[in-house]
Amino acid sequence: MARSAKPPDEGLAKRTVATGDGWSVHEVVCRAGPSDRPFEERHDGFSISAVVDGSFTYRSDVGYGLLYPGALLLGNNGRCFECGHAHGRGDRCVSLNVREDLFGEIAASAAATGRFRFPVASLPPTPGSLPIFAGLEALRSAASRRQGEELALRLIERVIGELTAGRRSPATPTARETRRVVEAIRLIERDPTRPLQLQDLAAIAGVSKYHFLRVFRRLVGMTPYQYLISARLRRAALDLASTKRPVLAVALDSGFGDLSTFNARFRSTFGTSPSKYRRTC
């Protein structure tokens, strides 16, 4: 691939919108256009990028593709790539970047090998990939770091699953793994208002955060964060039905940081507002 004399970063605007241990999310705007020569870059970590605006070409070690709104750009760690902008200027992407060791751990479960690499340069907006695209955009406005981290890990798993066509059946959790999940559930139930992070629960279980997330989701049917929110909502519903305390006090004491978030989550779960719920009890 040819190198341009122009520094790559000169035509890029990159803003970090979320970050965690081993992963980060960036909004990237490229100002390169038809008059700019393509330049060679190198992926630092594995990347999954949702193309939000614009169109450009992308050439990597595994192929060549045209990227456009709705498509996903895939990048393998340490591999060179080149983008061309002959068709316009102002492309925008939301990019999830994952450290090599974390990606390898997820791939070992999702693809049965920690050596998995993306076999294609991009994915078109198919029924299988559109939820991934939507999830990447949702990462920009995740309600909390806990929710963002769980979503990021699930998206990596889902992309790998899409590329391997679900050929591998997930292993049945062991008795030891089941016991660890039960211990985590008990910890959440003792105090749902406690701001537990995924990494905290995984450390208590003595496993990595991705392994814990995978086993918890398989056994419980939801992620640890989703379970934590459900526990808080159950506590709030009981409080509303059995006391006359103000709704704001119920929301704060149940672990929600503000009334609007509580109202929205309560309505989406119970189908009515907290005040109306109280009147029907």
Coordinates of C-alpha atoms in Angstrom, one line a residue, residues 87-225:
H87 CA -16.6 9.7 -4.0
G88 CA -16.9 12.5 -1.5
R89 CA -15.7 14.0 1.8
G90 CA -16.9 13.9 5.4
D91 CA -17.3 10.3 6.3
R92 CA -18.4 9.5 9.8
C93 CA -18.1 6.2 11.8
V94 CA -18.7 5.0 15.3
S95 CA -15.9 2.6 16.1
L96 CA -15.5 0.0 18.8
N97 CA -11.9 -0.9 19.5
V98 CA -11.0 -4.0 21.5
R99 CA -7.6 -5.0 22.9
E100 CA -6.1 -8.2 21.5
D101 CA -6.3 -10.3 24.7
L102 CA -9.9 -9.5 25.3
F103 CA -10.9 -10.2 21.7
G104 CA -9.0 -13.5 21.9
E105 CA -11.0 -14.5 25.0
I106 CA -14.3 -13.7 23.4
A107 CA -13.3 -15.5 20.2
A108 CA -12.2 -18.6 22.1
S109 CA -15.8 -18.9 23.3
A110 CA -17.7 -17.6 20.2
A111 CA -15.6 -19.2 17.5
A112 CA -13.9 -22.1 19.5
T113 CA -10.4 -20.5 18.9
G114 CA -8.6 -17.6 20.4
R115 CA -6.8 -17.2 17.1
F116 CA -9.9 -16.1 15.2
R117 CA -9.4 -13.2 12.8
F118 CA -12.0 -11.3 10.8
P119 CA -12.1 -13.2 7.4
V120 CA -13.7 -10.3 5.5
A121 CA -13.1 -6.5 5.4
S122 CA -16.7 -5.5 6.0
L123 CA -20.3 -6.6 6.5
P124 CA -23.3 -5.3 4.6
P125 CA -26.5 -4.1 6.3
T126 CA -28.2 -7.5 6.4
P127 CA -30.8 -8.6 8.9
G128 CA -28.0 -10.3 10.9
S129 CA -25.7 -7.3 11.1
L130 CA -28.3 -4.4 11.5
P131 CA -28.7 -5.1 15.2
I132 CA -25.0 -4.9 15.6
F133 CA -25.0 -1.5 13.7
A134 CA -27.7 -0.2 16.0
G135 CA -25.9 -1.5 19.1
L136 CA -22.7 0.4 18.1
E137 CA -24.7 3.6 17.7
A138 CA -26.3 2.9 21.1
L139 CA -22.9 2.7 22.7
R140 CA -22.6 6.5 22.3
S141 CA -25.5 7.0 24.7
A142 CA -25.3 4.1 27.1
A143 CA -26.9 4.9 30.4
S144 CA -23.8 3.9 32.4
R145 CA -20.4 2.4 32.0
R146 CA -21.8 -1.0 33.2
Q147 CA -24.4 -1.0 30.5
G148 CA -21.8 0.2 27.9
E149 CA -19.3 -2.5 28.8
E150 CA -21.9 -5.3 28.6
L151 CA -23.1 -4.0 25.3
A152 CA -19.6 -3.7 23.9
L153 CA -18.7 -7.3 24.8
R154 CA -22.0 -8.6 23.4
L155 CA -21.4 -6.8 20.1
I156 CA -18.0 -8.4 19.6
E157 CA -19.5 -11.8 20.3
R158 CA -22.3 -11.1 17.9
V159 CA -20.0 -10.1 15.1
I160 CA -17.9 -13.2 15.5
G161 CA -21.1 -15.3 15.7
E162 CA -22.4 -13.7 12.5
L163 CA -19.1 -14.5 10.7
T164 CA -19.0 -18.1 12.0
A165 CA -22.8 -18.6 11.3
G166 CA -23.4 -20.0 14.8
R167 CA -21.6 -23.3 14.0
R168 CA -20.6 -23.8 17.6
S169 CA -23.1 -24.7 20.4
P170 CA -22.4 -22.9 23.7
A171 CA -21.1 -25.2 26.4
T172 CA -23.3 -26.1 29.4
P173 CA -22.2 -24.1 32.5
T174 CA -20.5 -26.3 35.1
A175 CA -21.7 -26.7 38.7
R176 CA -18.9 -24.4 39.8
E177 CA -20.0 -21.7 37.3
T178 CA -23.6 -22.0 38.4
R179 CA -22.6 -21.6 42.0
R180 CA -20.7 -18.4 41.2
V181 CA -23.7 -17.0 39.3
V182 CA -25.9 -17.8 42.3
E183 CA -23.5 -16.0 44.6
A184 CA -23.5 -12.9 42.3
I185 CA -27.4 -12.9 42.3
R186 CA -27.4 -13.0 46.1
L187 CA -24.9 -10.2 46.3
I188 CA -27.1 -8.0 44.0
E189 CA -30.2 -8.9 46.0
R190 CA -28.7 -8.0 49.3
D191 CA -28.3 -4.4 48.1
P192 CA -29.5 -3.6 44.6
T193 CA -28.6 0.1 45.1
R194 CA -24.9 -0.8 45.4
P195 CA -23.0 0.4 42.2
L196 CA -21.5 -2.9 41.3
Q197 CA -19.4 -3.1 38.1
L198 CA -19.2 -6.1 35.8
Q199 CA -15.5 -6.4 36.8
D200 CA -16.4 -6.4 40.5
L201 CA -18.8 -9.3 40.1
A202 CA -16.3 -11.2 37.9
A203 CA -13.6 -10.7 40.5
I204 CA -15.8 -12.1 43.2
A205 CA -16.5 -15.1 41.0
G206 CA -12.8 -15.5 40.3
V207 CA -13.2 -15.4 36.5
S208 CA -12.7 -12.8 33.7
K209 CA -15.5 -10.3 33.1
Y210 CA -16.3 -11.7 29.7
H211 CA -16.5 -15.3 31.0
F212 CA -18.7 -14.2 33.8
L213 CA -21.0 -12.2 31.5
R214 CA -21.4 -15.2 29.1
V215 CA -22.2 -17.7 31.9
F216 CA -24.5 -15.3 33.7
R217 CA -26.4 -14.5 30.6
R218 CA -26.7 -18.2 29.6
L219 CA -28.0 -19.2 33.1
V220 CA -30.2 -16.2 34.0
G221 CA -31.4 -15.1 30.5
M222 CA -30.2 -11.5 30.9
T223 CA -27.0 -9.6 31.7
P224 CA -25.8 -8.7 35.2
Y225 CA -26.7 -5.1 34.6

